mmCIF file with all atom_site columns, C-alpha atoms in Angstrom:
data_model
loop_
_atom_site.group_PDB
_atom_site.id
_atom_site.type_symbol
_atom_site.label_atom_id
_atom_site.label_alt_id
_atom_site.label_comp_id
_atom_site.label_asym_id
_atom_site.label_entity_id
_atom_site.label_seq_id
_atom_site.pdbx_PDB_ins_code
_atom_site.Cartn_x
_atom_site.Cartn_y
_atom_site.Cartn_z
_atom_site.occupancy
_atom_site.B_iso_or_equiv
_atom_site.pdbx_formal_charge
_atom_site.auth_seq_id
_atom_site.auth_comp_id
_atom_site.auth_asym_id
_atom_site.auth_atom_id
_atom_site.pdbx_PDB_model_num
ATOM 1   C CA . MET B 1 1   ? 24.597 136.225 101.273 1.00 52.00 ? 1   MET B CA 1
ATOM 2   C CA . THR B 1 2   ? 27.542 134.714 103.102 1.00 78.00 ? 2   THR B CA 1
ATOM 3   C CA . ALA B 1 3   ? 26.902 133.529 106.658 1.00 91.00 ? 3   ALA B CA 1
ATOM 4   C CA . ILE B 1 4   ? 26.672 136.211 109.310 1.00 94.00 ? 4   ILE B CA 1
ATOM 5   C CA . SER B 1 5   ? 28.265 135.500 112.657 1.00 96.00 ? 5   SER B CA 1
ATOM 6   C CA . ILE B 1 6   ? 27.391 137.113 115.958 1.00 98.00 ? 6   ILE B CA 1
ATOM 7   C CA . ARG B 1 7   ? 30.105 137.562 118.565 1.00 98.00 ? 7   ARG B CA 1
ATOM 8   C CA . SER B 1 8   ? 30.972 139.698 121.550 1.00 98.00 ? 8   SER B CA 1
ATOM 9   C CA . ALA B 1 9   ? 32.479 143.059 120.708 1.00 98.00 ? 9   ALA B CA 1
ATOM 10  C CA . THR B 1 10  ? 36.099 143.728 121.572 1.00 98.00 ? 10  THR B CA 1
ATOM 11  C CA . LEU B 1 11  ? 37.889 147.011 122.073 1.00 98.00 ? 11  LEU B CA 1
ATOM 12  C CA . ASP B 1 12  ? 39.448 146.445 118.633 1.00 98.00 ? 12  ASP B CA 1
ATOM 13  C CA . ASP B 1 13  ? 35.951 146.841 117.131 1.00 98.00 ? 13  ASP B CA 1
ATOM 14  C CA . ALA B 1 14  ? 35.630 150.445 118.324 1.00 98.00 ? 14  ALA B CA 1
ATOM 15  C CA . ALA B 1 15  ? 36.667 152.111 115.048 1.00 98.00 ? 15  ALA B CA 1
ATOM 16  C CA . ALA B 1 16  ? 34.352 149.910 112.953 1.00 98.00 ? 16  ALA B CA 1
ATOM 17  C CA . ILE B 1 17  ? 31.499 150.573 115.390 1.00 98.00 ? 17  ILE B CA 1
ATOM 18  C CA . CYS B 1 18  ? 32.137 154.319 115.070 1.00 98.00 ? 18  CYS B CA 1
ATOM 19  C CA . ALA B 1 19  ? 31.967 153.963 111.283 1.00 98.00 ? 19  ALA B CA 1
ATOM 20  C CA . ILE B 1 20  ? 28.488 152.461 111.668 1.00 98.00 ? 20  ILE B CA 1
ATOM 21  C CA . TYR B 1 21  ? 27.272 154.838 114.382 1.00 98.00 ? 21  TYR B CA 1
ATOM 22  C CA . ASN B 1 22  ? 28.634 158.241 113.388 1.00 98.00 ? 22  ASN B CA 1
ATOM 23  C CA . PRO B 1 23  ? 26.510 158.600 110.224 1.00 97.00 ? 23  PRO B CA 1
ATOM 24  C CA . TYR B 1 24  ? 23.444 158.299 112.473 1.00 97.00 ? 24  TYR B CA 1
ATOM 25  C CA . VAL B 1 25  ? 24.867 161.068 114.662 1.00 98.00 ? 25  VAL B CA 1
ATOM 26  C CA . ALA B 1 26  ? 25.701 163.324 111.715 1.00 98.00 ? 26  ALA B CA 1
ATOM 27  C CA . THR B 1 27  ? 22.593 162.909 109.581 1.00 97.00 ? 27  THR B CA 1
ATOM 28  C CA . THR B 1 28  ? 19.638 161.616 111.622 1.00 97.00 ? 28  THR B CA 1
ATOM 29  C CA . THR B 1 29  ? 17.647 162.178 114.780 1.00 97.00 ? 29  THR B CA 1
ATOM 30  C CA . ILE B 1 30  ? 17.886 158.457 115.581 1.00 96.00 ? 30  ILE B CA 1
ATOM 31  C CA . SER B 1 31  ? 20.787 159.286 117.900 1.00 97.00 ? 31  SER B CA 1
ATOM 32  C CA . PHE B 1 32  ? 20.519 162.309 120.152 1.00 97.00 ? 32  PHE B CA 1
ATOM 33  C CA . GLU B 1 33  ? 24.275 162.779 120.110 1.00 97.00 ? 33  GLU B CA 1
ATOM 34  C CA . GLU B 1 34  ? 25.412 165.766 118.077 1.00 97.00 ? 34  GLU B CA 1
ATOM 35  C CA . ASP B 1 35  ? 29.161 165.174 117.766 1.00 98.00 ? 35  ASP B CA 1
ATOM 36  C CA . ALA B 1 36  ? 30.927 162.211 116.192 1.00 98.00 ? 36  ALA B CA 1
ATOM 37  C CA . VAL B 1 37  ? 32.184 159.626 118.667 1.00 98.00 ? 37  VAL B CA 1
ATOM 38  C CA . THR B 1 38  ? 35.909 158.886 118.645 1.00 98.00 ? 38  THR B CA 1
ATOM 39  C CA . GLY B 1 39  ? 37.364 155.396 118.635 1.00 98.00 ? 39  GLY B CA 1
ATOM 40  C CA . SER B 1 40  ? 38.745 155.830 122.145 1.00 98.00 ? 40  SER B CA 1
ATOM 41  C CA . ASP B 1 41  ? 35.359 157.016 123.442 1.00 98.00 ? 41  ASP B CA 1
ATOM 42  C CA . MET B 1 42  ? 33.634 154.047 121.829 1.00 98.00 ? 42  MET B CA 1
ATOM 43  C CA . ALA B 1 43  ? 36.218 151.658 123.275 1.00 98.00 ? 43  ALA B CA 1
ATOM 44  C CA . GLN B 1 44  ? 35.446 153.096 126.718 1.00 98.00 ? 44  GLN B CA 1
ATOM 45  C CA . ARG B 1 45  ? 31.723 152.550 126.147 1.00 98.00 ? 45  ARG B CA 1
ATOM 46  C CA . ILE B 1 46  ? 32.332 148.930 125.160 1.00 98.00 ? 46  ILE B CA 1
ATOM 47  C CA . ALA B 1 47  ? 34.490 148.440 128.260 1.00 98.00 ? 47  ALA B CA 1
ATOM 48  C CA . ASP B 1 48  ? 31.872 150.053 130.518 1.00 98.00 ? 48  ASP B CA 1
ATOM 49  C CA . VAL B 1 49  ? 29.117 147.761 129.205 1.00 98.00 ? 49  VAL B CA 1
ATOM 50  C CA . GLY B 1 50  ? 31.372 144.761 129.848 1.00 98.00 ? 50  GLY B CA 1
ATOM 51  C CA . LYS B 1 51  ? 32.195 145.951 133.374 1.00 97.00 ? 51  LYS B CA 1
ATOM 52  C CA . ALA B 1 52  ? 28.459 146.168 134.068 1.00 96.00 ? 52  ALA B CA 1
ATOM 53  C CA . GLY B 1 53  ? 28.196 142.492 133.114 1.00 97.00 ? 53  GLY B CA 1
ATOM 54  C CA . LEU B 1 54  ? 26.049 143.206 130.061 1.00 98.00 ? 54  LEU B CA 1
ATOM 55  C CA . PRO B 1 55  ? 26.445 142.096 126.441 1.00 98.00 ? 55  PRO B CA 1
ATOM 56  C CA . TRP B 1 56  ? 27.719 144.123 123.498 1.00 98.00 ? 56  TRP B CA 1
ATOM 57  C CA . LEU B 1 57  ? 27.418 142.056 120.331 1.00 98.00 ? 57  LEU B CA 1
ATOM 58  C CA . VAL B 1 58  ? 28.498 142.605 116.741 1.00 98.00 ? 58  VAL B CA 1
ATOM 59  C CA . ALA B 1 59  ? 27.297 141.023 113.511 1.00 97.00 ? 59  ALA B CA 1
ATOM 60  C CA . GLU B 1 60  ? 30.112 140.198 111.151 1.00 96.00 ? 60  GLU B CA 1
ATOM 61  C CA . CYS B 1 61  ? 30.338 138.861 107.607 1.00 94.00 ? 61  CYS B CA 1
ATOM 62  C CA . GLU B 1 62  ? 33.649 138.075 105.942 1.00 92.00 ? 62  GLU B CA 1
ATOM 63  C CA . GLY B 1 63  ? 35.518 140.188 108.485 1.00 92.00 ? 63  GLY B CA 1
ATOM 64  C CA . ARG B 1 64  ? 33.291 143.269 108.082 1.00 94.00 ? 64  ARG B CA 1
ATOM 65  C CA . LEU B 1 65  ? 31.006 144.541 110.838 1.00 97.00 ? 65  LEU B CA 1
ATOM 66  C CA . LEU B 1 66  ? 27.416 144.904 109.688 1.00 97.00 ? 66  LEU B CA 1
ATOM 67  C CA . GLY B 1 67  ? 25.958 146.131 112.956 1.00 97.00 ? 67  GLY B CA 1
ATOM 68  C CA . TYR B 1 68  ? 25.985 145.963 116.709 1.00 98.00 ? 68  TYR B CA 1
ATOM 69  C CA . ALA B 1 69  ? 23.615 145.677 119.643 1.00 98.00 ? 69  ALA B CA 1
ATOM 70  C CA . TYR B 1 70  ? 24.138 146.187 123.350 1.00 98.00 ? 70  TYR B CA 1
ATOM 71  C CA . ALA B 1 71  ? 22.364 146.744 126.634 1.00 98.00 ? 71  ALA B CA 1
ATOM 72  C CA . THR B 1 72  ? 22.971 149.252 129.405 1.00 98.00 ? 72  THR B CA 1
ATOM 73  C CA . ARG B 1 73  ? 21.387 149.610 132.824 1.00 97.00 ? 73  ARG B CA 1
ATOM 74  C CA . TRP B 1 74  ? 18.044 151.396 132.577 1.00 96.00 ? 74  TRP B CA 1
ATOM 75  C CA . ARG B 1 75  ? 18.710 153.637 135.583 1.00 95.00 ? 75  ARG B CA 1
ATOM 76  C CA . VAL B 1 76  ? 21.364 153.819 138.311 1.00 91.00 ? 76  VAL B CA 1
ATOM 77  C CA . ARG B 1 77  ? 19.181 153.270 141.382 1.00 96.00 ? 77  ARG B CA 1
ATOM 78  C CA . PRO B 1 78  ? 19.500 149.718 142.791 1.00 95.00 ? 78  PRO B CA 1
ATOM 79  C CA . ALA B 1 79  ? 15.829 148.804 142.396 1.00 97.00 ? 79  ALA B CA 1
ATOM 80  C CA . TYR B 1 80  ? 16.210 149.121 138.609 1.00 97.00 ? 80  TYR B CA 1
ATOM 81  C CA . ARG B 1 81  ? 18.954 146.457 138.524 1.00 95.00 ? 81  ARG B CA 1
ATOM 82  C CA . THR B 1 82  ? 16.889 143.944 136.513 1.00 97.00 ? 82  THR B CA 1
ATOM 83  C CA . SER B 1 83  ? 15.915 146.411 133.773 1.00 98.00 ? 83  SER B CA 1
ATOM 84  C CA . VAL B 1 84  ? 18.082 147.344 130.794 1.00 98.00 ? 84  VAL B CA 1
ATOM 85  C CA . GLU B 1 85  ? 17.868 149.610 127.790 1.00 98.00 ? 85  GLU B CA 1
ATOM 86  C CA . SER B 1 86  ? 18.752 148.052 124.466 1.00 98.00 ? 86  SER B CA 1
ATOM 87  C CA . SER B 1 87  ? 20.291 149.598 121.365 1.00 97.00 ? 87  SER B CA 1
ATOM 88  C CA . VAL B 1 88  ? 20.909 148.267 117.881 1.00 97.00 ? 88  VAL B CA 1
ATOM 89  C CA . TYR B 1 89  ? 22.593 149.994 114.934 1.00 97.00 ? 89  TYR B CA 1
ATOM 90  C CA . LEU B 1 90  ? 23.238 148.695 111.431 1.00 96.00 ? 90  LEU B CA 1
ATOM 91  C CA . ASP B 1 91  ? 25.570 149.683 108.653 1.00 96.00 ? 91  ASP B CA 1
ATOM 92  C CA . GLY B 1 92  ? 23.480 151.287 105.929 1.00 88.00 ? 92  GLY B CA 1
ATOM 93  C CA . ASP B 1 93  ? 24.238 148.415 103.529 1.00 87.00 ? 93  ASP B CA 1
ATOM 94  C CA . ALA B 1 94  ? 22.961 145.850 106.047 1.00 86.00 ? 94  ALA B CA 1
ATOM 95  C CA . ALA B 1 95  ? 19.522 147.388 106.562 1.00 83.00 ? 95  ALA B CA 1
ATOM 96  C CA . GLY B 1 96  ? 16.580 145.320 105.361 1.00 81.00 ? 96  GLY B CA 1
ATOM 97  C CA . ARG B 1 97  ? 18.583 142.078 105.147 1.00 85.00 ? 97  ARG B CA 1
ATOM 98  C CA . GLY B 1 98  ? 17.570 140.509 108.474 1.00 91.00 ? 98  GLY B CA 1
ATOM 99  C CA . VAL B 1 99  ? 20.760 141.513 110.266 1.00 95.00 ? 99  VAL B CA 1
ATOM 100 C CA . GLY B 1 100 ? 18.910 143.614 112.839 1.00 94.00 ? 100 GLY B CA 1
ATOM 101 C CA . THR B 1 101 ? 16.600 140.730 113.705 1.00 96.00 ? 101 THR B CA 1
ATOM 102 C CA . LEU B 1 102 ? 19.518 138.316 114.007 1.00 96.00 ? 102 LEU B CA 1
ATOM 103 C CA . LEU B 1 103 ? 21.487 140.701 116.209 1.00 97.00 ? 103 LEU B CA 1
ATOM 104 C CA . TYR B 1 104 ? 18.564 141.667 118.426 1.00 97.00 ? 104 TYR B CA 1
ATOM 105 C CA . ARG B 1 105 ? 17.522 138.041 118.967 1.00 98.00 ? 105 ARG B CA 1
ATOM 106 C CA . ALA B 1 106 ? 21.085 137.207 119.998 1.00 98.00 ? 106 ALA B CA 1
ATOM 107 C CA . LEU B 1 107 ? 21.103 140.156 122.410 1.00 98.00 ? 107 LEU B CA 1
ATOM 108 C CA . LEU B 1 108 ? 17.788 139.077 123.944 1.00 98.00 ? 108 LEU B CA 1
ATOM 109 C CA . ASP B 1 109 ? 19.050 135.497 124.299 1.00 97.00 ? 109 ASP B CA 1
ATOM 110 C CA . ALA B 1 110 ? 22.171 136.778 126.062 1.00 98.00 ? 110 ALA B CA 1
ATOM 111 C CA . LEU B 1 111 ? 20.042 138.909 128.389 1.00 98.00 ? 111 LEU B CA 1
ATOM 112 C CA . ARG B 1 112 ? 17.833 135.930 129.228 1.00 97.00 ? 112 ARG B CA 1
ATOM 113 C CA . GLY B 1 113 ? 20.939 134.264 130.646 1.00 94.00 ? 113 GLY B CA 1
ATOM 114 C CA . LEU B 1 114 ? 21.438 137.171 133.038 1.00 96.00 ? 114 LEU B CA 1
ATOM 115 C CA . ASP B 1 115 ? 19.320 138.569 135.849 1.00 90.00 ? 115 ASP B CA 1
ATOM 116 C CA . VAL B 1 116 ? 17.328 140.749 133.429 1.00 97.00 ? 116 VAL B CA 1
ATOM 117 C CA . HIS B 1 117 ? 13.563 140.987 133.720 1.00 98.00 ? 117 HIS B CA 1
ATOM 118 C CA . MET B 1 118 ? 12.681 143.941 131.453 1.00 98.00 ? 118 MET B CA 1
ATOM 119 C CA . VAL B 1 119 ? 14.252 145.259 128.245 1.00 98.00 ? 119 VAL B CA 1
ATOM 120 C CA . ILE B 1 120 ? 13.355 148.801 127.223 1.00 98.00 ? 120 ILE B CA 1
ATOM 121 C CA . GLY B 1 121 ? 13.881 150.268 123.785 1.00 98.00 ? 121 GLY B CA 1
ATOM 122 C CA . GLY B 1 122 ? 13.696 154.007 123.252 1.00 98.00 ? 122 GLY B CA 1
ATOM 123 C CA . ILE B 1 123 ? 12.992 154.994 119.649 1.00 98.00 ? 123 ILE B CA 1
ATOM 124 C CA . ALA B 1 124 ? 13.205 158.536 118.302 1.00 98.00 ? 124 ALA B CA 1
ATOM 125 C CA . GLN B 1 125 ? 10.108 159.193 116.233 1.00 98.00 ? 125 GLN B CA 1
ATOM 126 C CA . PRO B 1 126 ? 9.393  158.713 113.447 1.00 97.00 ? 126 PRO B CA 1
ATOM 127 C CA . ASN B 1 127 ? 11.364 155.524 112.828 1.00 96.00 ? 127 ASN B CA 1
ATOM 128 C CA . PRO B 1 128 ? 9.031  152.909 111.333 1.00 96.00 ? 128 PRO B CA 1
ATOM 129 C CA . ALA B 1 129 ? 11.825 150.391 110.670 1.00 94.00 ? 129 ALA B CA 1
ATOM 130 C CA . SER B 1 130 ? 12.905 150.345 114.319 1.00 96.00 ? 130 SER B CA 1
ATOM 131 C CA . VAL B 1 131 ? 9.303  150.197 115.536 1.00 97.00 ? 131 VAL B CA 1
ATOM 132 C CA . ALA B 1 132 ? 8.667  147.226 113.219 1.00 96.00 ? 132 ALA B CA 1
ATOM 133 C CA . LEU B 1 133 ? 11.803 145.432 114.453 1.00 96.00 ? 133 LEU B CA 1
ATOM 134 C CA . HIS B 1 134 ? 10.889 145.887 118.108 1.00 98.00 ? 134 HIS B CA 1
ATOM 135 C CA . GLU B 1 135 ? 7.294  144.788 117.612 1.00 98.00 ? 135 GLU B CA 1
ATOM 136 C CA . LYS B 1 136 ? 8.374  141.794 115.507 1.00 97.00 ? 136 LYS B CA 1
ATOM 137 C CA . LEU B 1 137 ? 10.431 140.656 118.504 1.00 98.00 ? 137 LEU B CA 1
ATOM 138 C CA . GLY B 1 138 ? 7.528  141.038 120.931 1.00 98.00 ? 138 GLY B CA 1
ATOM 139 C CA . PHE B 1 139 ? 8.100  144.523 122.353 1.00 98.00 ? 139 PHE B CA 1
ATOM 140 C CA . ARG B 1 140 ? 5.006  146.615 123.025 1.00 98.00 ? 140 ARG B CA 1
ATOM 141 C CA . LYS B 1 141 ? 4.750  150.385 123.124 1.00 98.00 ? 141 LYS B CA 1
ATOM 142 C CA . VAL B 1 142 ? 4.282  151.739 126.636 1.00 98.00 ? 142 VAL B CA 1
ATOM 143 C CA . ALA B 1 143 ? 5.082  155.463 126.427 1.00 98.00 ? 143 ALA B CA 1
ATOM 144 C CA . HIS B 1 144 ? 5.422  158.407 124.081 1.00 98.00 ? 144 HIS B CA 1
ATOM 145 C CA . PHE B 1 145 ? 7.185  161.617 125.069 1.00 98.00 ? 145 PHE B CA 1
ATOM 146 C CA . SER B 1 146 ? 6.619  164.644 122.852 1.00 98.00 ? 146 SER B CA 1
ATOM 147 C CA . GLU B 1 147 ? 9.406  167.052 121.960 1.00 98.00 ? 147 GLU B CA 1
ATOM 148 C CA . VAL B 1 148 ? 11.931 165.710 124.484 1.00 98.00 ? 148 VAL B CA 1
ATOM 149 C CA . GLY B 1 149 ? 14.879 166.135 122.129 1.00 97.00 ? 149 GLY B CA 1
ATOM 150 C CA . ARG B 1 150 ? 16.028 168.924 119.876 1.00 98.00 ? 150 ARG B CA 1
ATOM 151 C CA . LYS B 1 151 ? 18.305 168.271 116.944 1.00 98.00 ? 151 LYS B CA 1
ATOM 152 C CA . PHE B 1 152 ? 18.865 169.963 113.583 1.00 98.00 ? 152 PHE B CA 1
ATOM 153 C CA . GLY B 1 153 ? 16.621 172.809 114.732 1.00 97.00 ? 153 GLY B CA 1
ATOM 154 C CA . GLY B 1 154 ? 13.575 170.615 115.268 1.00 98.00 ? 154 GLY B CA 1
ATOM 155 C CA . TRP B 1 155 ? 11.827 168.873 118.114 1.00 98.00 ? 155 TRP B CA 1
ATOM 156 C CA . VAL B 1 156 ? 12.005 165.083 118.340 1.00 98.00 ? 156 VAL B CA 1
ATOM 157 C CA . ASP B 1 157 ? 9.560  162.744 120.080 1.00 98.00 ? 157 ASP B CA 1
ATOM 158 C CA . VAL B 1 158 ? 10.652 159.473 121.685 1.00 98.00 ? 158 VAL B CA 1
ATOM 159 C CA . GLY B 1 159 ? 8.545  156.368 122.135 1.00 98.00 ? 159 GLY B CA 1
ATOM 160 C CA . TYR B 1 160 ? 9.386  153.567 124.541 1.00 98.00 ? 160 TYR B CA 1
ATOM 161 C CA . TRP B 1 161 ? 8.788  149.867 123.960 1.00 98.00 ? 161 TRP B CA 1
ATOM 162 C CA . GLU B 1 162 ? 9.246  147.126 126.553 1.00 98.00 ? 162 GLU B CA 1
ATOM 163 C CA . LEU B 1 163 ? 9.766  143.391 126.479 1.00 98.00 ? 163 LEU B CA 1
ATOM 164 C CA . ARG B 1 164 ? 9.409  141.275 129.620 1.00 98.00 ? 164 ARG B CA 1
ATOM 165 C CA . LEU B 1 165 ? 11.934 138.438 129.540 1.00 97.00 ? 165 LEU B CA 1
ATOM 166 C CA . ALA B 1 166 ? 10.865 136.531 132.644 1.00 78.00 ? 166 ALA B CA 1
#
């Protein structure tokens, strides 16, 4: 495989990010969104993450995006300011090739350079690949909420994993 590079996302990446994300929206319970995200909406999300001083990274190979990872504030109250929620999504062709690990490690390294103490990953269940990725990187499961989402006519559980950075 040709070398994969990790870089900060730009607003110009919005359409390619939508192409990765929207199949999850349309066909899985991994995302709790129910409608496809537009390029302009995704560009606004990228901008908002940047304005919050947090990283949004993309993995790229030969000019093609293979996946992305970003962090958002865990909650809005000031006392939560050192906790973030992380997300990572891969193009279907990139799954199982180490791209998720590469991206997530880069995100965690970027967060270590900020005033971030705790990273929280919420994972719709079941999702053994995402659980394995989080646990491989040192996250530990701390919560499980039953039937907190409803999509495609069924109830969806969500588990939460945490990783203390400092």
